[in-house]
Short mmCIF file of C-alpha atoms and ligand atoms in Angstrom, two decimals:
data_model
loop_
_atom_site.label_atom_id
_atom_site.label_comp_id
_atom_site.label_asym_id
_atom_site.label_seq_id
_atom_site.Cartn_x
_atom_site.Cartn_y
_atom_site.Cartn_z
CA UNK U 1 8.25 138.30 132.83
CA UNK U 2 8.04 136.37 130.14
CA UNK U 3 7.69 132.17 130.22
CA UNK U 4 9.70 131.28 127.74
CA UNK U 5 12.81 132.90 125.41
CA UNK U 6 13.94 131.40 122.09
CA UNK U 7 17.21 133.51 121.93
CA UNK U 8 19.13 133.81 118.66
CA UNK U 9 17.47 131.64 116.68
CA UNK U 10 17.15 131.98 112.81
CA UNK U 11 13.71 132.17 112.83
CA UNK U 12 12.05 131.57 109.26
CA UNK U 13 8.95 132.67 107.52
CA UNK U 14 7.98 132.69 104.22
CA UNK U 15 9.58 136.05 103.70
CA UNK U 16 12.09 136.30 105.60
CA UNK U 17 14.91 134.22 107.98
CA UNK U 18 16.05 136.44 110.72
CA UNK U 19 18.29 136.22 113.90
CA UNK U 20 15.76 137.01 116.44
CA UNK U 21 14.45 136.05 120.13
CA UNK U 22 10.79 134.79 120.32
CA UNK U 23 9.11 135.69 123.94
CA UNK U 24 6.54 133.32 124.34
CA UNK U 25 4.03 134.38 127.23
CA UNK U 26 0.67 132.06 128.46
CA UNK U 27 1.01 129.87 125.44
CA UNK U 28 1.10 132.34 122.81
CA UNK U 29 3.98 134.18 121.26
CA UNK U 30 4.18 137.65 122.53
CA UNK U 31 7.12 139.57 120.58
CA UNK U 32 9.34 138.83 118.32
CA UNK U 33 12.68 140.86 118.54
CA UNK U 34 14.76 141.01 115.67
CA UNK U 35 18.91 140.90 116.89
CA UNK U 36 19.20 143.51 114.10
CA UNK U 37 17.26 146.76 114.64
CA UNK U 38 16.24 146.53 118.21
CA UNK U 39 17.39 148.52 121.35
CA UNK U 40 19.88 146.86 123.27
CA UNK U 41 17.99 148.37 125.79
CA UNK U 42 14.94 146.28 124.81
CA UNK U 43 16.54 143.25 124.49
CA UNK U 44 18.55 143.78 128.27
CA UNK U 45 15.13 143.92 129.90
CA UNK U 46 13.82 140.74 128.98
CA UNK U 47 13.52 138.05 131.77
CA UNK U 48 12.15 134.81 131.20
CA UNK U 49 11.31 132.08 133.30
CA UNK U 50 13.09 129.66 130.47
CA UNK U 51 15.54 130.42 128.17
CA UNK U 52 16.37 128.60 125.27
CA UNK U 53 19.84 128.59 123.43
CA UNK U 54 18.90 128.62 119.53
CA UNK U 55 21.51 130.03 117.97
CA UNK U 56 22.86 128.31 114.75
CA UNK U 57 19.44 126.59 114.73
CA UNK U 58 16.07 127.24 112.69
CA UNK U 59 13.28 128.53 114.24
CA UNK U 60 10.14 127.92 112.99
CA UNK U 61 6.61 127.52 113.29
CA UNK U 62 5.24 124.12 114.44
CA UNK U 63 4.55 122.19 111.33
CA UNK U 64 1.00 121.47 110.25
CA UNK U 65 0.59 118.34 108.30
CA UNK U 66 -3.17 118.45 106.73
CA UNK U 67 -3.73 114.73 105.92
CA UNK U 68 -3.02 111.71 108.75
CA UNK U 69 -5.59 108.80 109.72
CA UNK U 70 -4.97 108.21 113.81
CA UNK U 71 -7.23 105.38 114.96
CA UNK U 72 -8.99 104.27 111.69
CA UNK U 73 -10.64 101.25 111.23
CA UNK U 74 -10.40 99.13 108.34
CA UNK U 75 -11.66 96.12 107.10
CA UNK U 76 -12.14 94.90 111.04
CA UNK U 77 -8.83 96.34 112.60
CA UNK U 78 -7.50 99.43 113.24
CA UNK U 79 -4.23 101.43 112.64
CA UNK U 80 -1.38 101.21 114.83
CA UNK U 81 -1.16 104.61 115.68
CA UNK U 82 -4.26 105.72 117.76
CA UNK U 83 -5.02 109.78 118.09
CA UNK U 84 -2.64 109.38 121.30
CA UNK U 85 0.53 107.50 119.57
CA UNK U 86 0.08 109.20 116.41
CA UNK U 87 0.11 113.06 117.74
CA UNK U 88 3.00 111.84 119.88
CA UNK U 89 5.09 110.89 116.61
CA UNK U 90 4.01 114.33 115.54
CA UNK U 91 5.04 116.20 118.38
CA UNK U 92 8.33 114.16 117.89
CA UNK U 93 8.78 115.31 114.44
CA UNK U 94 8.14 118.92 115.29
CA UNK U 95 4.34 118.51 113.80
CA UNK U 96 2.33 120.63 116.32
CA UNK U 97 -1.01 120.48 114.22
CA UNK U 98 -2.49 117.47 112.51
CA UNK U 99 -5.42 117.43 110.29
CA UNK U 100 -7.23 113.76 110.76
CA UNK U 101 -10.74 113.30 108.87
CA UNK U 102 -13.94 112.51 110.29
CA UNK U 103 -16.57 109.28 108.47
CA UNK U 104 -19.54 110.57 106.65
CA UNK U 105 -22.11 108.51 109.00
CA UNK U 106 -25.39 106.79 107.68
CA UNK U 107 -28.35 108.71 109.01
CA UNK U 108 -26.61 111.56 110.19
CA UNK U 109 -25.49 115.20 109.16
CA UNK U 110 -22.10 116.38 108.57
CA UNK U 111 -21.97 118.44 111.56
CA UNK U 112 -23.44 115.50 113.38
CA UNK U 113 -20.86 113.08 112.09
CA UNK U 114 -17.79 115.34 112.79
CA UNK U 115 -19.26 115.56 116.21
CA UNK U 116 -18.69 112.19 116.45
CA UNK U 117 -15.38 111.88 115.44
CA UNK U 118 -14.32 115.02 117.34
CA UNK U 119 -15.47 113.44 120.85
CA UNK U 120 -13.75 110.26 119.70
CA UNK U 121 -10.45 112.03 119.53
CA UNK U 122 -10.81 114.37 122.58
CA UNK U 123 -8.71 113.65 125.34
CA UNK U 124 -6.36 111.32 123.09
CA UNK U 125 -4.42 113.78 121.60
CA UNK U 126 -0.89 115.54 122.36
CA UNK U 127 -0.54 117.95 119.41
CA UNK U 128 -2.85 120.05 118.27
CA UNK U 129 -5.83 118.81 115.79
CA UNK U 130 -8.52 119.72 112.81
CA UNK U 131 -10.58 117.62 111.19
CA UNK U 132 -11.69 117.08 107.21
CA UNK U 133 -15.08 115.97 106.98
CA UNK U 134 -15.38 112.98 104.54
CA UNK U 135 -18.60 113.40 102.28
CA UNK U 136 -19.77 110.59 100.45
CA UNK U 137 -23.35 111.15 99.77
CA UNK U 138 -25.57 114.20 98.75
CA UNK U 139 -28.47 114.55 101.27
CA UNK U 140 -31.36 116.67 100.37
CA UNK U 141 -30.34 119.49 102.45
CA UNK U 142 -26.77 119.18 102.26
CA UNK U 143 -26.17 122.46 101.06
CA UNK U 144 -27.85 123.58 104.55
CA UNK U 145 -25.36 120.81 106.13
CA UNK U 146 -22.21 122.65 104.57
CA UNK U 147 -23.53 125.41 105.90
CA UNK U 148 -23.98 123.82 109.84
CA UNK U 149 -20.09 122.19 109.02
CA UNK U 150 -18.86 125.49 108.87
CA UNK U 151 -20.42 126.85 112.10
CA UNK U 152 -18.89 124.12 114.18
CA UNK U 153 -15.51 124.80 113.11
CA UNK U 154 -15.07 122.43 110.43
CA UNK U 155 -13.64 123.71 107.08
CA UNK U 156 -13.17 120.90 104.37
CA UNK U 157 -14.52 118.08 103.29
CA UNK U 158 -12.98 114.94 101.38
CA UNK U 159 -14.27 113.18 98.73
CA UNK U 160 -13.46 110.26 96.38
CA UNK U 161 -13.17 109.57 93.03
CA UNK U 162 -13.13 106.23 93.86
CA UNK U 163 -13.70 103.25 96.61
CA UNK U 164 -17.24 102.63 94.63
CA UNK U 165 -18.02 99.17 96.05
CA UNK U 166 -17.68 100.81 99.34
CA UNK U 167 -19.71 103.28 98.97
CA UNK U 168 -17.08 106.14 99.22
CA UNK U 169 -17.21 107.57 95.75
CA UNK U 170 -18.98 111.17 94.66
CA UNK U 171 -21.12 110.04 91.03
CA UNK U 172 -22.11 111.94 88.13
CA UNK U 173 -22.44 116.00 88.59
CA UNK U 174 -22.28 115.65 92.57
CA UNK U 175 -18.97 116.77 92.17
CA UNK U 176 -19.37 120.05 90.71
CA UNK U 177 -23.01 120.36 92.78
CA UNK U 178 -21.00 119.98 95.99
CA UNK U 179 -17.95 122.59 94.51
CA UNK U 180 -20.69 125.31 94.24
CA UNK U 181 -22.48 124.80 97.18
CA UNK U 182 -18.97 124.42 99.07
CA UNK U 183 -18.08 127.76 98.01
CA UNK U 184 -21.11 129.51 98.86
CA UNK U 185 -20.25 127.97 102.28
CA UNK U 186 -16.70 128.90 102.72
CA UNK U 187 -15.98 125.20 102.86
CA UNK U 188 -13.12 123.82 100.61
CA UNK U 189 -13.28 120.59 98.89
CA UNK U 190 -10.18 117.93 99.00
CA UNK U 191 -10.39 115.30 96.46
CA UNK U 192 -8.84 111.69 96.88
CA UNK U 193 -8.70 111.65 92.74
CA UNK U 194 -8.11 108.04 91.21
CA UNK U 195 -10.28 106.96 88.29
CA UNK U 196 -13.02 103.95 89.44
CA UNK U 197 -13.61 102.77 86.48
CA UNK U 198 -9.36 102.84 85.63
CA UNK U 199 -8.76 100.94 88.49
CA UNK U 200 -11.75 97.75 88.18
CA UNK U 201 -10.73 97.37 84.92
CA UNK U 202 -7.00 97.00 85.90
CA UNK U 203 -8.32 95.08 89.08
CA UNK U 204 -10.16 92.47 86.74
CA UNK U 205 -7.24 92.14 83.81
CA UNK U 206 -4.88 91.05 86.82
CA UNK U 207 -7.30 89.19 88.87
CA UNK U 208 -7.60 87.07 85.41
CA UNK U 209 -3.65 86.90 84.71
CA UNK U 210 -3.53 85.65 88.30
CA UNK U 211 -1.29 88.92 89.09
CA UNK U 212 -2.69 89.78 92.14
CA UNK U 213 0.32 89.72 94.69
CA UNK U 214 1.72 92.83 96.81
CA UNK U 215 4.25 92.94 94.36
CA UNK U 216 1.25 93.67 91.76
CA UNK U 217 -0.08 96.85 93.63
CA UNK U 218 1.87 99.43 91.26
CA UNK U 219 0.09 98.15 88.15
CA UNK U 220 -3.58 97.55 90.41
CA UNK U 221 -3.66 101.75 90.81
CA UNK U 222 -2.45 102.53 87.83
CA UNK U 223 -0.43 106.62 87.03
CA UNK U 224 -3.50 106.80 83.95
CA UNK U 225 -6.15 106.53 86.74
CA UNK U 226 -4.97 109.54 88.93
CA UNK U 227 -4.26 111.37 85.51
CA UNK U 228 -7.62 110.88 84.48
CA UNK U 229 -9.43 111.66 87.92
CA UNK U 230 -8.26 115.00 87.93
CA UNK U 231 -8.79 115.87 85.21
CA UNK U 232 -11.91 115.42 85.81
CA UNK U 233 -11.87 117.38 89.28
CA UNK U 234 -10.18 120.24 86.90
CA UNK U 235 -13.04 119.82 84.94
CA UNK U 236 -15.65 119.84 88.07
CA UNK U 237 -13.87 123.10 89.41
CA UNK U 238 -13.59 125.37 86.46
CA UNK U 239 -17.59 124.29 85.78
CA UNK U 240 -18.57 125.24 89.50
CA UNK U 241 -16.05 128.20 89.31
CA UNK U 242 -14.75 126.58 92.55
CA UNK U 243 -11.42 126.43 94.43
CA UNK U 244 -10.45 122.36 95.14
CA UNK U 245 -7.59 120.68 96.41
CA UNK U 246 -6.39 117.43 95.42
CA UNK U 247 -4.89 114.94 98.29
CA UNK U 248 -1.55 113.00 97.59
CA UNK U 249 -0.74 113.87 94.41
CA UNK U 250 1.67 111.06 93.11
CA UNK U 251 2.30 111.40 89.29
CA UNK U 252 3.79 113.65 86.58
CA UNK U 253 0.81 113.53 84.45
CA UNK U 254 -1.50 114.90 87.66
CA UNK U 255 0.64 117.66 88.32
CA UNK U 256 1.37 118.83 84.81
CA UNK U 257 -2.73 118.78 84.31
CA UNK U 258 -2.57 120.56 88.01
CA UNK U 259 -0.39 123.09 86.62
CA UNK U 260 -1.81 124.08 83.35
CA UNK U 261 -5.16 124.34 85.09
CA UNK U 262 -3.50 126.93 87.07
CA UNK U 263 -1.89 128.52 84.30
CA UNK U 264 -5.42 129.28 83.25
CA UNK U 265 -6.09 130.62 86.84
CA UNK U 266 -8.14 127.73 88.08
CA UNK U 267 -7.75 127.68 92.03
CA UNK U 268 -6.34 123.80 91.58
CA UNK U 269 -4.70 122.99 95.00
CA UNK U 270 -2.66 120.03 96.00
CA UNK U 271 -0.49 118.40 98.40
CA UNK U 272 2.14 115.52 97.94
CA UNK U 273 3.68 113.30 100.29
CA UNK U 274 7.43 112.29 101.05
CA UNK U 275 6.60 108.74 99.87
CA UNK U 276 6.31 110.34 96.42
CA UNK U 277 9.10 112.20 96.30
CA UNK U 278 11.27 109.69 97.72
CA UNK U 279 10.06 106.07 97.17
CA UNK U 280 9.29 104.32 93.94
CA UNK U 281 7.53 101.43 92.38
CA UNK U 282 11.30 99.68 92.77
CA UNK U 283 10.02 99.06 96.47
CA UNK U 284 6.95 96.10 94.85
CA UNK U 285 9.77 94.06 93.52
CA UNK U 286 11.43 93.58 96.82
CA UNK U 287 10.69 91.03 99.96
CA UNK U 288 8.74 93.77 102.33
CA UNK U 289 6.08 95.13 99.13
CA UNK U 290 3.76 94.92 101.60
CA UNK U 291 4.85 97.61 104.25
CA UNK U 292 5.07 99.74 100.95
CA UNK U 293 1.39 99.49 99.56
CA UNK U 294 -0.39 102.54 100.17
CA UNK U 295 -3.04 104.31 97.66
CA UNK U 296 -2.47 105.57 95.53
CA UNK U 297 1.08 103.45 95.08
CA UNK U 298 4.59 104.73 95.01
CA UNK U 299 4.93 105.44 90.99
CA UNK U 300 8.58 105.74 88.68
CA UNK U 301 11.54 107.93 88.87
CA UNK U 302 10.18 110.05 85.95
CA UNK U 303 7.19 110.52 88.47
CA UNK U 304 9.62 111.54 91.01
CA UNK U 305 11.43 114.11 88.91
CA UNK U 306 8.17 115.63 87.92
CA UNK U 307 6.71 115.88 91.06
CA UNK U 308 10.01 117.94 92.35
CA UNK U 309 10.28 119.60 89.73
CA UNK U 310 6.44 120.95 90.40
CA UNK U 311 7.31 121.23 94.07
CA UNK U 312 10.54 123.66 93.00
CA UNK U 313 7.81 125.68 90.54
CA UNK U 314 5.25 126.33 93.02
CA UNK U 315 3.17 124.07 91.73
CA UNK U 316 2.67 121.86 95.09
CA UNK U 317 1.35 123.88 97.82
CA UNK U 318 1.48 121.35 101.03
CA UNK U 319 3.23 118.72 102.14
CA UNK U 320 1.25 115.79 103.65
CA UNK U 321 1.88 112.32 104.91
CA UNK U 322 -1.10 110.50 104.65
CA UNK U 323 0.33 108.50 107.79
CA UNK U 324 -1.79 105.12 108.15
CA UNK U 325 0.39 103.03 110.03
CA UNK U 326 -0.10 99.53 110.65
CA UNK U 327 2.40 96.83 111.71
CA UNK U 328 4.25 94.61 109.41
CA UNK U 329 2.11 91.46 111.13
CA UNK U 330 -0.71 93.55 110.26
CA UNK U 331 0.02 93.55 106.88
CA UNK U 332 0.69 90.77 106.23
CA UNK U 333 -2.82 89.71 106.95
CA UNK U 334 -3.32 90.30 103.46
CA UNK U 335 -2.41 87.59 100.77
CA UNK U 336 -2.88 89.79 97.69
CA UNK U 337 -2.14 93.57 96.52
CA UNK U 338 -6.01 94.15 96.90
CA UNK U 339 -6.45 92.71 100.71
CA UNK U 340 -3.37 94.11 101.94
CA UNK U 341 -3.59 96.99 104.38
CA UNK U 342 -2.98 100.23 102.66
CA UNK U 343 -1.05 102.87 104.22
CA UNK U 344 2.55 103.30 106.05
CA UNK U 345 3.48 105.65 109.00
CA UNK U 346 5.30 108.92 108.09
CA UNK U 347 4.26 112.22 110.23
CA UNK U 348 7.39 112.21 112.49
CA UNK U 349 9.47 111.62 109.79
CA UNK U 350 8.24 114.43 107.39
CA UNK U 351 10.28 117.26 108.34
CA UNK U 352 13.32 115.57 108.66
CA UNK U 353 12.81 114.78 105.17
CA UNK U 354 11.50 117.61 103.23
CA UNK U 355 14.23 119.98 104.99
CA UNK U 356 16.64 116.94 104.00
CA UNK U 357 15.75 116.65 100.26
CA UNK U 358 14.29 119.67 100.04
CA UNK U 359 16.04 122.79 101.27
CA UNK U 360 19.24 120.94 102.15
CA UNK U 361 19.43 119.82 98.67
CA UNK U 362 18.34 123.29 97.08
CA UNK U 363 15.50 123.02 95.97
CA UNK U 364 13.78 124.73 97.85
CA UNK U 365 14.65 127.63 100.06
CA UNK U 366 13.64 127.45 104.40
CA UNK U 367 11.06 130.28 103.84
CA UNK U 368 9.41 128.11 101.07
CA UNK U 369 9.62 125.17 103.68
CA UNK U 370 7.83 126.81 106.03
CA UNK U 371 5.23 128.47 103.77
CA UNK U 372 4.21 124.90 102.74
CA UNK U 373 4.10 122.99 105.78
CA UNK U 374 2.93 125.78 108.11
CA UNK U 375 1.64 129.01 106.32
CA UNK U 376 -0.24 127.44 103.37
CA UNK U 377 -2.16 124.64 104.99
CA UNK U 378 -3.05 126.92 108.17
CA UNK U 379 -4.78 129.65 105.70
CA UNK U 380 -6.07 126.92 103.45
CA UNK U 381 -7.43 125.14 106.05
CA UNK U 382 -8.86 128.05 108.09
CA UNK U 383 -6.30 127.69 111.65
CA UNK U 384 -4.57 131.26 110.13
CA UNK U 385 -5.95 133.02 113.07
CA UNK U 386 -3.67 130.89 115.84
CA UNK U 387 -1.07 128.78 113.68
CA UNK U 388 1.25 128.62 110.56
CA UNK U 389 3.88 131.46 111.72
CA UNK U 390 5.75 132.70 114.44
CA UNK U 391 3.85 136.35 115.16
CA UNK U 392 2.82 137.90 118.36
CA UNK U 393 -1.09 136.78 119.55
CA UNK U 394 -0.70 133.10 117.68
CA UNK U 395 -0.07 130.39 118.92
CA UNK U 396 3.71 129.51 120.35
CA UNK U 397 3.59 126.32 118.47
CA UNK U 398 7.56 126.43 117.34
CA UNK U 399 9.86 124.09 116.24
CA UNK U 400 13.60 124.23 116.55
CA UNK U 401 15.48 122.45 114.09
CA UNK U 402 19.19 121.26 113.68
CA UNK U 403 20.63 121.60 110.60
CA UNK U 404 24.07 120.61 111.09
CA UNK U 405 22.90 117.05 112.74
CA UNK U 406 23.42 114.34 110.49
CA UNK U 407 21.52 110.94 111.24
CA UNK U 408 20.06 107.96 109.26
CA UNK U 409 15.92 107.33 110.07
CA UNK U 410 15.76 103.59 111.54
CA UNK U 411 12.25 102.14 112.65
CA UNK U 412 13.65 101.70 116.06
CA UNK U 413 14.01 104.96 116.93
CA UNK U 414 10.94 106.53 115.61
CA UNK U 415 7.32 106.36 118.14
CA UNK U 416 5.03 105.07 115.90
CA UNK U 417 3.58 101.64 116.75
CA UNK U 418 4.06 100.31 113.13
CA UNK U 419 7.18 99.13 114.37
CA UNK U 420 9.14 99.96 111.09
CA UNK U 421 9.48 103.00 108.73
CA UNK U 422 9.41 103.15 104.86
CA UNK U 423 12.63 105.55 105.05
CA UNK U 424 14.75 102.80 106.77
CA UNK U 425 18.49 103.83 106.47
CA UNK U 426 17.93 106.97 104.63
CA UNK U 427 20.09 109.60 105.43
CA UNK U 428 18.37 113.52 107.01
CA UNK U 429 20.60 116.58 107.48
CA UNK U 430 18.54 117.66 110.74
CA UNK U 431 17.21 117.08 113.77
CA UNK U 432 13.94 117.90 115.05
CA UNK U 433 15.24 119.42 118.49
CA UNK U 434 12.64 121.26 120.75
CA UNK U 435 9.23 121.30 120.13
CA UNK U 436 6.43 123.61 121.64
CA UNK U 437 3.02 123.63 121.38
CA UNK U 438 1.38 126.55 122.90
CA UNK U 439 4.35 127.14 125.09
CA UNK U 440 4.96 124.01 126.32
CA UNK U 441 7.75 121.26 125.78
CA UNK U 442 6.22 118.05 123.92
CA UNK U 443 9.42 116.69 122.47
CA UNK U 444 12.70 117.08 122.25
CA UNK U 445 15.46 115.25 120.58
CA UNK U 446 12.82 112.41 119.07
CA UNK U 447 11.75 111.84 122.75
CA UNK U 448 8.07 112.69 123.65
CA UNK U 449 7.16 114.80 126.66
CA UNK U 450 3.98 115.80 125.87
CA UNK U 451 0.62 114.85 127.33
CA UNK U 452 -1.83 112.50 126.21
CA UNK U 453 -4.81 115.16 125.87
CA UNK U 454 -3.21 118.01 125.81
CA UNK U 455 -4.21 119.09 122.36
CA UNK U 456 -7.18 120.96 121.48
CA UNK U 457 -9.25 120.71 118.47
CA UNK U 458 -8.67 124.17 116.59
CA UNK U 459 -11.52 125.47 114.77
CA UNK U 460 -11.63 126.50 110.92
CA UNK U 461 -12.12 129.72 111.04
CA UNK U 462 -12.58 132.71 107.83
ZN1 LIG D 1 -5.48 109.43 103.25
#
């Protein structure tokens, strides 16, 4: 007796999108019966305590996306979306697995500091969660502190290129130090990758031409600084002989240097975000610029095309969001495009859109889909062992999607507390329908049924 049946589904992986039933049996997924090629006497014995109608529908694994801030505090507030409202827009969006990042604390080790932010988060969440571990600074031993990272389950770090007058950014040849040591400690290195010195030098030319509004934030980040940053991380890498991965990639000159250093066989990897793809600079000159400043800033159409374009090519290998909601009264707190709250919500609308504008428009197929938001970020983040595809003994994290729905994304009717989305009145060719995470319902139709707690923190492993 099984607990649950997915029947007749078109389930997807990044090989192959079969008819088949999913048996799903004390959270995990126990067998996966294709409708072609198995015994009708097989499939007649099955008994379920649930069944699940899924034909006409994909089937796929719960999505993973490696890159969301729930409950960060900035410049004295805090996002909108806590661990518990953030993993419930998630859920929503048929995200089972979220990968939030953890502060590099004064005085204390990596291990120590993820600790931290770990029993912060525990009990909050309803979806399933990793962590990044910023790292800011190079302590004596820190090789020895990759080294205790790893052991507790924590795979990657983050570090910055930038964010120098608050301390954030990597100087000098700790870059490539860290890319060595990172290696010989199975930990991989994401890179937030805008040029410092770019961006102070922009900051002070407008701060001087008194062009400092939101509607300034495009030029105050501008597409040379990203360019220039990773090059530099391409630079770091092939020095160290080092895999790295570069966060929200937003411009065609970072991806074309992305790609060539991959031509040459570099292990350059990098995520982009929907904002990117979807959203440009056009947003600044309008009344709301502030619910649209985020870092690094939405960028041109050429940017656009060249970031899809990479996407189509292989180039990209995750999607992210980057979701850092905060209301539109929090934002507007700020007077100026440098004291304005970065960041927007996104994680429950991210499938929606990438199937939308991505396979629905061609450009992708559903097996590439689902390599890049489930596959590739659970083996490059280390969850491979319990997530990222729909295979007996992981993890019956599964998302059933609706691609005949048609519906237009409206604040209203999305969970996050922001209150408002970026994608307001854009039109999706889906619907996130059930979603299951280990077995269980947490959403269904945009509602959440999930518990607050209910998600465990899922170790890097490998
Ligand atoms: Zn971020």
């Amino acid at each position: 007796m099984y607990d649950l049946a997915i029947l007749g589904g078109s389930v997807v992986s990044s090989d192959s999108v079969e008819v088949a039933d999913v048996l799903i049996k004390a959270g995990a997924i126990a067998r996966v019966l294709p409708a072609e090629g198995s015994r009708r006497a097989d499939r007649a014995g099955i008994r379920a305590s649930r069944e699940v109608d899924a034909r006409g529908m994909l089937v796929m694994p719960g999505a993973i996306d490696p890159h969301v801030h729930f409950g960060l505090r900035s410049r004295g507030t805090v996002t909108a979306d806590d661990f518990a409202s953030g993993t419930a827009c998630a859920a929503a969006g048929g995200v089972t697995t979220v990968i939030d990042y953890a502060d590099h604390l004064p005085g204390m080790t990596l291990a120590q500091s993820a600790a931290i932010r770990l029993a912060e988060v525990r009990g909050q969440a309803a979806a399933d969660y990793a962590v990044h571990q910023n790292f800011i600074r190079l302590d004596a031993d820190f090789g020895e502190q990759l080294a205790q990272l790893h052991a507790a389950g924590v795979g990657s770090v983050k570090v910055f290129t930038t964010y120098k007058d608050v301390g954030y950014m990597l100087e000098g040849g700790d870059l490539e130090a860290l890319l060595r040591a990172a290696k010989r400690h199975g930990v991989l290195v994401t890179v937030h990758a805008e040029d410092d010195a770019v961006i102070v030098r922009v900051r002070r030319q407008l701060e001087a031409a008194g062009s400092v509004s939101p509607a300034d934030h495009g030029k105050s980040r501008p597409a040379e600084a990203e360019e220039q940053a990773v090059r530099e991380v391409i630079r770091a890498a092939e020095a160290a002989d080092a895999p790295v991965y570069v966060v929200h990639v937003s411009t065609r000159g970072a991806i074309k240097a992305i790609a060539e250093a991959r031509r040459r066989g570099l292990a350059v990897m990098c995520e982009t975000c929907p904002h990117y793809l979807l959203l440009d600079e056009g947003r600044y000159a309008g009344p709301n610029a502030r619910l649209f400043i985020m870092s690094p800033p939405l960028r041109t159409p050429a940017d656009q095309d060249g970031l899809w374009r990479a996407v189509t090519r292989g180039v990209v290998d995750t999607f992210s969001t980057d979701h850092c909601a905060f209301t539109p009264e929090q934002k507007a707190l700020g007077q100026s495009c440098f004291d304005t709250l970065p960041g927007i919500p996104g994680v429950q609308t991210l499938l929606p859109l990438v199937y939308s504008y991505g396979v629905a428009t061609g450009r992708i197929t559903a097996s590439r889909m689902v390599e890049m938001m489930c596959e590739t970020p659970a083996r490059l983040f280390g969850l491979s062992a319990r997530k990222g595809r729909i295979a007996p003994g992981l993890d019956a994290d599964i998302c059933i999607l609706d691609t005949t729905a048609r519906r237009t994304l409206s604040g209203a009717d999305l969970l996050s507390q922001a209150g408002y989305s970026p994608y307001e009145g854009m039109k999706v060719g889906c619907e996130v329908r059930e979603v299951y995470l280990r077995g269980r319902l947490v959403a269904s139709r945009g509602r959440f049924f999930g518990a607050r707690g209910a998600g465990e923190f899922i170790r890097a492993s490998a």
